[in-house]
Coordinates of C-alpha atoms and ligand atoms in Angstrom, one line a residue:
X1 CA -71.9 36.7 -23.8
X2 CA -71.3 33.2 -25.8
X3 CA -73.9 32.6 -28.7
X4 CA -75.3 29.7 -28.6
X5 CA -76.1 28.0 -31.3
X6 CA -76.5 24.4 -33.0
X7 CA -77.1 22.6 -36.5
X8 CA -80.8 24.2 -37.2
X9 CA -79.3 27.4 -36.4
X10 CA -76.9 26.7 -39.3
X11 CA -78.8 25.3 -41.9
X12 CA -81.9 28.3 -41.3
X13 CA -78.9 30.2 -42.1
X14 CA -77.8 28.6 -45.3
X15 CA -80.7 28.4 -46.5
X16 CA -81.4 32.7 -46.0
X17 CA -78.4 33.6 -47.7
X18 CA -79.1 30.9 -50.6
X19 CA -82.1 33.2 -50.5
X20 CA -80.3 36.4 -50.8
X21 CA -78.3 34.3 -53.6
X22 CA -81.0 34.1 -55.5
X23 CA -82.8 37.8 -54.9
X24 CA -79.9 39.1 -56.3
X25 CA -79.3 37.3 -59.2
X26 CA -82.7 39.6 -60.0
X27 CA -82.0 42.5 -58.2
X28 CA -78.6 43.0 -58.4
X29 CA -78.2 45.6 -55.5
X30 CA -79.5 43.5 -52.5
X31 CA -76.8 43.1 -49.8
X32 CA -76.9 40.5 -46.2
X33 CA -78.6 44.3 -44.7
X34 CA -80.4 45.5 -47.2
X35 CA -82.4 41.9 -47.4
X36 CA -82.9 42.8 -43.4
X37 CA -81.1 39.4 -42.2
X38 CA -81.0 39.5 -38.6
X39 CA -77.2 41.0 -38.0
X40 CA -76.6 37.6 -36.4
X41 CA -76.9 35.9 -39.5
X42 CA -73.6 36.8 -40.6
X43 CA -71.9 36.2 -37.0
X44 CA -73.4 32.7 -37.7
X45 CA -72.5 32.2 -40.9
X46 CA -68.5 33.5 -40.5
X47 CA -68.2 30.8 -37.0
X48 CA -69.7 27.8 -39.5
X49 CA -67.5 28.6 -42.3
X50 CA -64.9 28.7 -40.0
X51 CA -65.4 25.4 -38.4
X52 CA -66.2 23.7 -41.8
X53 CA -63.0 25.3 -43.0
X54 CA -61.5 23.5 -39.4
X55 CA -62.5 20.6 -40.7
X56 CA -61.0 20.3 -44.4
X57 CA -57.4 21.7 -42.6
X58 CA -55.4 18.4 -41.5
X59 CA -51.9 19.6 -40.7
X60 CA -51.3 21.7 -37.2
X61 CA -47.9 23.4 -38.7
X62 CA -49.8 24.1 -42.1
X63 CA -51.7 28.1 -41.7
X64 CA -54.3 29.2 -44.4
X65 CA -52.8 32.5 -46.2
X66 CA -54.4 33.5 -49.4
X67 CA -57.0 32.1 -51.9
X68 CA -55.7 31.8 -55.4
X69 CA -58.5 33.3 -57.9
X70 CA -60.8 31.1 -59.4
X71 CA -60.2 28.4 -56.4
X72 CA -62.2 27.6 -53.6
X73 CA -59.2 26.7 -51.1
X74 CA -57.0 28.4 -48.9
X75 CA -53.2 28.1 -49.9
X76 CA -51.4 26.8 -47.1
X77 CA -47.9 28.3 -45.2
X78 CA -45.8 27.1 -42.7
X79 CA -45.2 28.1 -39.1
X80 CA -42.5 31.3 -39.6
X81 CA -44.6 32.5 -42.3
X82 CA -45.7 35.8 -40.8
X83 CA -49.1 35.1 -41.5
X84 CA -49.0 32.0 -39.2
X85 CA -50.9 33.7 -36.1
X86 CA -54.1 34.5 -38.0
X87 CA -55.7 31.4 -38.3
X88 CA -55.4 30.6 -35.0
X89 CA -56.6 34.0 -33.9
X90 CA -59.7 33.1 -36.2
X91 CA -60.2 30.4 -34.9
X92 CA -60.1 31.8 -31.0
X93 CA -62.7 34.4 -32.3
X94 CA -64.6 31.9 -33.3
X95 CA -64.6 30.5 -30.4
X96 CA -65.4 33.1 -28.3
X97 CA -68.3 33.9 -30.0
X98 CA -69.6 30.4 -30.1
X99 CA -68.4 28.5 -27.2
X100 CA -68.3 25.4 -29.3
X101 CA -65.8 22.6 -27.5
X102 CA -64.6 21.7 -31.4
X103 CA -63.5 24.9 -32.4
X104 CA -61.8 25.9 -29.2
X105 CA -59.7 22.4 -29.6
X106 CA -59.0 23.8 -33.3
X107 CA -57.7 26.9 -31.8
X108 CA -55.3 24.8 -29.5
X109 CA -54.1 22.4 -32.1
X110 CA -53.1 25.8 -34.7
X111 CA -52.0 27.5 -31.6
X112 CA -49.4 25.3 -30.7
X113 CA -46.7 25.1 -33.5
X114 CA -46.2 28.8 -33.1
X115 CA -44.3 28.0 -29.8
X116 CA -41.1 27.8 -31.7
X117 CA -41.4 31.6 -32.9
X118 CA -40.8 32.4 -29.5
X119 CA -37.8 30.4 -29.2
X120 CA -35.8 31.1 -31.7
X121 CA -33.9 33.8 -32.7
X122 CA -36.1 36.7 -34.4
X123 CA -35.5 37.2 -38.2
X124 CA -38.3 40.2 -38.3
X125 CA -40.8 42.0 -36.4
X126 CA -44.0 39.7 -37.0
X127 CA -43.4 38.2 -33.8
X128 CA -45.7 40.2 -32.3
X129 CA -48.2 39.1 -34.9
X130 CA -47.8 35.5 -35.0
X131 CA -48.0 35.4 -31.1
X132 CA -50.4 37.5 -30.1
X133 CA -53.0 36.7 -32.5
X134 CA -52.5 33.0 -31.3
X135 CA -51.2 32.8 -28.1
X136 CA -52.5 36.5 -27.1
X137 CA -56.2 35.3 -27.7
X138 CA -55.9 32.0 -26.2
X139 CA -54.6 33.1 -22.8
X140 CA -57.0 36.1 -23.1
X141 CA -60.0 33.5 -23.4
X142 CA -58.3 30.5 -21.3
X143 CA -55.8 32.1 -18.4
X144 CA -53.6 29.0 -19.8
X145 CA -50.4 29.3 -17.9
X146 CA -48.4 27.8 -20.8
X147 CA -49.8 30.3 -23.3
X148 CA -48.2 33.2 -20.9
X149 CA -44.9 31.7 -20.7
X150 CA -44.5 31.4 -24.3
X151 CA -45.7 35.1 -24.5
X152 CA -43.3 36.5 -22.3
X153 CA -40.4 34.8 -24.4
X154 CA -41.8 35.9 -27.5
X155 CA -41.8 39.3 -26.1
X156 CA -38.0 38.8 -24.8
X157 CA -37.2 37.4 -28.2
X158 CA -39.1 40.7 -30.2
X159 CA -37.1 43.2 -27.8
X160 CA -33.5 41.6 -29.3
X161 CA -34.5 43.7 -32.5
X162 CA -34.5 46.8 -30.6
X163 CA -31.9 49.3 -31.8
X164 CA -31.3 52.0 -28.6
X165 CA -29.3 54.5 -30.6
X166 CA -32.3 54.7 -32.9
X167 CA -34.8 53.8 -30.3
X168 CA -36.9 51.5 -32.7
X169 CA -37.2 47.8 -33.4
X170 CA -35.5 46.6 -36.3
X171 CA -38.7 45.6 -39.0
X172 CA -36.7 44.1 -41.3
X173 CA -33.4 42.7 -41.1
X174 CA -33.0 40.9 -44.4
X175 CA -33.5 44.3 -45.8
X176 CA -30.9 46.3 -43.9
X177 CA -28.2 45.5 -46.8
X178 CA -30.5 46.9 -49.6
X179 CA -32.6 49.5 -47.7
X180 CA -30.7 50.3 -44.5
X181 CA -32.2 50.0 -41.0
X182 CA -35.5 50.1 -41.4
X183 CA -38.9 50.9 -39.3
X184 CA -42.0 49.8 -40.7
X185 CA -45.6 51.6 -39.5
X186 CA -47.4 47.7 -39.7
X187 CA -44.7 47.3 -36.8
X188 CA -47.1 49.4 -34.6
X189 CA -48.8 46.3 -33.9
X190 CA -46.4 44.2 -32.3
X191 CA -46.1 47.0 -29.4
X192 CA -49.1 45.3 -27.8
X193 CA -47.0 42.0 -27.0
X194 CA -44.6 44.0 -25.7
X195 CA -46.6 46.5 -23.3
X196 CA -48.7 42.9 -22.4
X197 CA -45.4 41.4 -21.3
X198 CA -43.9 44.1 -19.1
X199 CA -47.3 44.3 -17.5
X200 CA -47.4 40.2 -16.9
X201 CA -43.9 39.2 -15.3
X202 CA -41.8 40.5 -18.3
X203 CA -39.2 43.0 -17.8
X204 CA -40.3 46.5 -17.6
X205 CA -37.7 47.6 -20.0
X206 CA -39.9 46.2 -22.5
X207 CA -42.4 49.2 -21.9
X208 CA -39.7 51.4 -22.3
X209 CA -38.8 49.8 -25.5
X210 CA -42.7 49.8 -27.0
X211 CA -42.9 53.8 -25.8
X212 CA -40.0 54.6 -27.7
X213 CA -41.0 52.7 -30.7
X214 CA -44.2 54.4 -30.7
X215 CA -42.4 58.1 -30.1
X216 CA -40.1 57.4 -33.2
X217 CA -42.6 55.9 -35.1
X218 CA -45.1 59.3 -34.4
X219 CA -42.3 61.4 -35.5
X220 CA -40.6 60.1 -38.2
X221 CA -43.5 58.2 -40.2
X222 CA -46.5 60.0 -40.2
X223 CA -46.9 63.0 -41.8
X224 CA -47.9 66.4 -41.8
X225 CA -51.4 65.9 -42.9
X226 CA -51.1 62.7 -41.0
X227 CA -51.0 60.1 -44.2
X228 CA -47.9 57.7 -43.3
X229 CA -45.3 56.6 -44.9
X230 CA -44.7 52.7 -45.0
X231 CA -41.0 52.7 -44.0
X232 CA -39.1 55.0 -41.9
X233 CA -35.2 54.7 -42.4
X234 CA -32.4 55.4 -40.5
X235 CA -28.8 55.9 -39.8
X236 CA -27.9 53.1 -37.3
X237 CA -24.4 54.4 -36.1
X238 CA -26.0 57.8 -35.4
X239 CA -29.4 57.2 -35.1
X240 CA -30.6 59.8 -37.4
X241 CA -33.8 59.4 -39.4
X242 CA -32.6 59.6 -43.2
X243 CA -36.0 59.6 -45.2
X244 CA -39.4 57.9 -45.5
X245 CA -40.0 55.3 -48.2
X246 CA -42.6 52.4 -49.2
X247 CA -42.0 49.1 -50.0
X248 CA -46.2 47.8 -50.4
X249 CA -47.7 51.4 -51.6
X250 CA -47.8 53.0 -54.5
X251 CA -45.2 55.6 -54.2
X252 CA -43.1 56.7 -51.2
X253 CA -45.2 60.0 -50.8
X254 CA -48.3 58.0 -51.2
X255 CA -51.2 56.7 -48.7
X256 CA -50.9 53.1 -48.5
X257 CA -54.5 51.3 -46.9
X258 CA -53.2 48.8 -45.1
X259 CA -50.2 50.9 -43.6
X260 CA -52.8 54.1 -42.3
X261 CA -54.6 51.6 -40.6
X262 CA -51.9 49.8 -38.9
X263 CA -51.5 53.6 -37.8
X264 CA -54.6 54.2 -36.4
X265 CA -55.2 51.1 -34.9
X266 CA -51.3 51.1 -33.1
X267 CA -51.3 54.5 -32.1
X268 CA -54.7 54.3 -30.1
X269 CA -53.6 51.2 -28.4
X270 CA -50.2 52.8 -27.5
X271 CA -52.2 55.5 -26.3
X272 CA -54.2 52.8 -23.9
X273 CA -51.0 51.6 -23.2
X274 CA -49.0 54.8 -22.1
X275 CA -52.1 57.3 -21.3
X276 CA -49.7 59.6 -23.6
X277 CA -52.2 62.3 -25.4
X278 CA -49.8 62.5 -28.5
X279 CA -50.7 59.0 -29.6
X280 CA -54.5 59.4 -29.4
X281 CA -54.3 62.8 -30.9
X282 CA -52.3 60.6 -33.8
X283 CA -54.9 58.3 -34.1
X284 CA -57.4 60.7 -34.0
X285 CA -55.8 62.6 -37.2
X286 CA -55.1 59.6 -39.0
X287 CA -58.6 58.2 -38.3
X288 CA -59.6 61.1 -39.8
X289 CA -57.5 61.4 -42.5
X290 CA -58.0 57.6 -43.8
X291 CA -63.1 59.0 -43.2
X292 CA -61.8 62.2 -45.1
X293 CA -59.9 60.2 -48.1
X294 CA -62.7 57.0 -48.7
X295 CA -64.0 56.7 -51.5
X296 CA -68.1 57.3 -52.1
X297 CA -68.8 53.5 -51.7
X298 CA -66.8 53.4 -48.2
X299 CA -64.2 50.5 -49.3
X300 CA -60.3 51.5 -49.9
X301 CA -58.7 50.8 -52.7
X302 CA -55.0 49.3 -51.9
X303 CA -53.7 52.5 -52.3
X304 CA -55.0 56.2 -51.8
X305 CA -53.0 57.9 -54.5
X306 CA -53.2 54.6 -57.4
X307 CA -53.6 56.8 -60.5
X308 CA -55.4 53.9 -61.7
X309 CA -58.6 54.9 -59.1
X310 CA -61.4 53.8 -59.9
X311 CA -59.8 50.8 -61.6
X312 CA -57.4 49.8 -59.0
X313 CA -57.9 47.0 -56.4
X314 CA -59.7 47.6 -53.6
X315 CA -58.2 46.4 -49.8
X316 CA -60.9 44.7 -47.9
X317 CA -57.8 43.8 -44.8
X318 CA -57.6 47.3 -44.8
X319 CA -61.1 48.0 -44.2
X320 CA -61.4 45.2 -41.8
X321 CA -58.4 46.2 -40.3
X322 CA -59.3 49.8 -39.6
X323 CA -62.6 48.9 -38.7
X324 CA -60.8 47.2 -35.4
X325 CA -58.4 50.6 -34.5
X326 CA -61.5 52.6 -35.5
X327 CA -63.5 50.4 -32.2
X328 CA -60.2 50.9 -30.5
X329 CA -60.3 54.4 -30.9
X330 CA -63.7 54.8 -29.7
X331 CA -62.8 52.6 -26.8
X332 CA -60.1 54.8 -25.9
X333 CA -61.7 58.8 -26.9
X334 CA -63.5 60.0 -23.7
X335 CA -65.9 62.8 -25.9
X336 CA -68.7 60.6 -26.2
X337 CA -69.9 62.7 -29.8
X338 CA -66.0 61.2 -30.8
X339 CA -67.1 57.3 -29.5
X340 CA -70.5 57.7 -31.7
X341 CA -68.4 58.9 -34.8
X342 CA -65.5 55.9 -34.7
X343 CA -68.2 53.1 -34.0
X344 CA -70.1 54.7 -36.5
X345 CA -67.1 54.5 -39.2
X346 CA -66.7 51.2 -38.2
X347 CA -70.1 50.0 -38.4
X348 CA -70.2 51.7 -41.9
X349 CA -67.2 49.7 -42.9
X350 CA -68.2 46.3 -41.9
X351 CA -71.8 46.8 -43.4
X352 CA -69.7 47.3 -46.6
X353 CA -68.3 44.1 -46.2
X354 CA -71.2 42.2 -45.0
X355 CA -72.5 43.1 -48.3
X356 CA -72.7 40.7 -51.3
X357 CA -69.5 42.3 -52.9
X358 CA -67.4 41.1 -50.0
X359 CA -68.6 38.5 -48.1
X360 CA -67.4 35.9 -49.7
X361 CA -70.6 33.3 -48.7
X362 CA -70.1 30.1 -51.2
X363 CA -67.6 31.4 -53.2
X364 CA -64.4 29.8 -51.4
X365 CA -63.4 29.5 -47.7
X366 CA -62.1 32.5 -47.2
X367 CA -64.8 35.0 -45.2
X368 CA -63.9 37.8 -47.3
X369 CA -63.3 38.6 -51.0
X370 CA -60.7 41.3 -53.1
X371 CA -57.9 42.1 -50.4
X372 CA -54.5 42.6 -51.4
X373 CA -51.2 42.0 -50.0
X374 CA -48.3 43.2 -52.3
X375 CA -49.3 45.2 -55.7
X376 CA -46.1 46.6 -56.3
X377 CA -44.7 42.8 -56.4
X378 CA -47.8 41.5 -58.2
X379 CA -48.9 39.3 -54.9
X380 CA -52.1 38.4 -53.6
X381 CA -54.0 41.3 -55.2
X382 CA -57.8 41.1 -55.2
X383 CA -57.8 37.6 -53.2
X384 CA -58.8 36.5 -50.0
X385 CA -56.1 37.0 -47.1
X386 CA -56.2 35.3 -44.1
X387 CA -55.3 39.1 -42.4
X388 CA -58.5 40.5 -44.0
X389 CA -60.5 37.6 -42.1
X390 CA -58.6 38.0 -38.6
X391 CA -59.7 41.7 -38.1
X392 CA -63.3 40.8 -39.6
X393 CA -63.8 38.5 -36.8
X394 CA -62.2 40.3 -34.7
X395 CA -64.8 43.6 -35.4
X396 CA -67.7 41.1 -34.7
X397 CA -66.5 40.3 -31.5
X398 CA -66.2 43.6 -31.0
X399 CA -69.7 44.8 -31.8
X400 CA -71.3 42.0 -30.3
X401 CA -69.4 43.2 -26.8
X402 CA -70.5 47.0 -27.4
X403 CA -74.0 45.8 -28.2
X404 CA -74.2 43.3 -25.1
X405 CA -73.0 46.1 -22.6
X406 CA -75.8 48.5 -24.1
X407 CA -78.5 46.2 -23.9
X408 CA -77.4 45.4 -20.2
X409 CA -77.7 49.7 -19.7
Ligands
LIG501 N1 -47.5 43.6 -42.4 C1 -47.5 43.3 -43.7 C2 -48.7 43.8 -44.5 O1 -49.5 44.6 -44.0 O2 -48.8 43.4 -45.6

């Protein structure tokens, strides 16, 4: 179901969270929930922000990425950026839970650049990003015929970075002359355009390719206790799995945010994908892992195992992010006391960033505050990142879905 709203709508809304504003100047505790804002409100709020955002954004081919601190403004990256799918995927989302005729042409006009990604030879395996978050949604929410055909060829174009000795898509290929071949857990999520495709006209070899992606990937990086590591290499000649490394953690043995929930969430969808019990049992015990590991005010630092905890970044893409495999997950469990405990976790996580410390309200354009992208190289830490947003709205439409069908029960 489509919310539908107009200008009043809007400006009510303003006006409640310039009244939060102001409680907690005096307060300093209150949050969007604890002030008992209808859970609309912020559904409202992120869809304006969005389309005002829309509205300041001029170039097609230029994407928003990060927020530099102190400025109000999204930075701006071009089309093979791997970041390039988001905003469009925002913007879809936005759509979807608005039906507004303005935003929807938004969505188009972003969507469209991205057609070259598909086109041209793949330098790394954010293809699956940049086209499904664009392109994926858009036919999702439209059936346009164009959007599918550029799918398919963005599918054809990911598979070219499959190895079959290793049986795993090449992540990285600018790396393989410092690191070796390399596998990357955030590469989980690119499986989905892959298993779309062979289901949609593609080739069915491109199944094959995504199950064996998601076999290797099981075995070589996650762990024992089911923390992962970021990068799995590998011998190409032989195939052989050499060791497990990080490149965006804090150490190679530690439990990078971001990476456990491109686990969780890839895993459960390979599991949809495949009906193989290994991957939702993965999922499960990585789900698990990340609720065991949280720290007592429910937002992940950047990094598990930062010796700097409690004064290390937090990762608010990584809460957003596993808030979206956690609904997955839910989807996808068949114990119904297992569906109540990952909505639950998920709920509890986007409460935490409805709150005042993370929802960015006036402070810039971004939706949310204090993600970050790459410590170790002292990049985009504690900013707004477009990522962090694309899973937030992505988790509304998701609630709003699960809460629809049970008020239809
Ligand atoms: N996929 C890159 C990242 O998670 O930062």
């Amino acid at each position: 179901m489509k919310l539908i709203k107009g200008t009043l709508v809007a400006l009510t809304c303003a006006a409640m969270l310039m009244g939060c504003e102001s409680k907690k100047k005096e307060t300093s505790s209150i949050d969007v929930k604890d002030a008992e804002v209808s859970k609309n409100l912020v559904l409202d709020l992120s869809v304006d922000k969005v389309k005002n955002t829309l509205g300041t954004l001029k170039e097609a081919d230029s994407f928003p990425r990060n927020i530099t601190k102190g400025q109000k403004d999204w930075n701006l990256v071009g089309v093979r950026d791997w970041c390039s799918g988001f905003w469009p995927g925002v913007l879809w989302y936005a759509y979807e839970l608005s039906d507004d005729p303005e935003i929807k042409a938004g969505a188009e006009k972003f969507t469209a650049p991205l057609k070259e990604i598909a086109y041209t030879p793949a330098d790394n395996h954010d293809v699956g990003f940049m086209v499904y978050c664009s392109y994926g949604n858009g036919y999702r929410l439209t059936g346009n015929e164009e959007y599918k055909t550029v799918m398919l060829a963005a599918a054809d174009t990911l598979a070219t970075l499959y190895n079959p000795k290793v049986g795993t898509i090449l992540s990285w290929p600018v790396m393989v002359d410092k690191i070796g071949y390399n596998t990357i857990i955030d590469n989980m999520m690119n499986l989905e355009l892959l298993f779309w495709a062979a289901k949609n006209g593609g080739d069915k070899s491109l199944y094959d390719i995504a199950d064996s992606h998601a076999q290797k990937s099981m075995e070589h990086l996650v762990r024992p206790d089911y923390s992962i590591y970021h990068v799995a290499l590998f011998d190409e000649k032989t195939g052989e799995f050499t060791k497990g490394i990080t490149h965006q953690g804090y150490a190679d043995e530690s439990m990078w945010a971001r990476g456990q929930g491109w686990g969780i969430y890839g895993f459960a969808l390979s599991y949809r994908e495949t009906g193989k019990e290994e991957y939702l049992d993965t999922s499960i015990k990585l789900a698990d892992h990340f609720i065991e590991r949280l720290p007592e005010d429910g937002v992940p630092y950047w990094d598990f195992d930062d010796p700097k905890i409690p004064n290390a970044p937090k990762d608010a893409s990584a809460a957003s992010l596993v808030a979206c495999g956690m609904l997955e997950l839910a989807d996808q469990v068949k114990d119904n006391a297992l569906k109540v405990k990952y909505t639950q976790a998920a709920k509890d996580l986007m409460a935490k960033l409805e709150s005042k410390a993370y929802f960015s309200g006036d402070t810039n354009q971004a939706l949310l505050l204090h993600s970050t992208g790459h410590l170790p190289h002292n990049s985009e830490i504690d900013v707004p990142i477009i990522y962090a947003d694309y899973y937030f709205m992505e988790a509304l439409v998701r609630l709003k879905k699960l809460e629809d069908k049970i008020a239809m029960q």
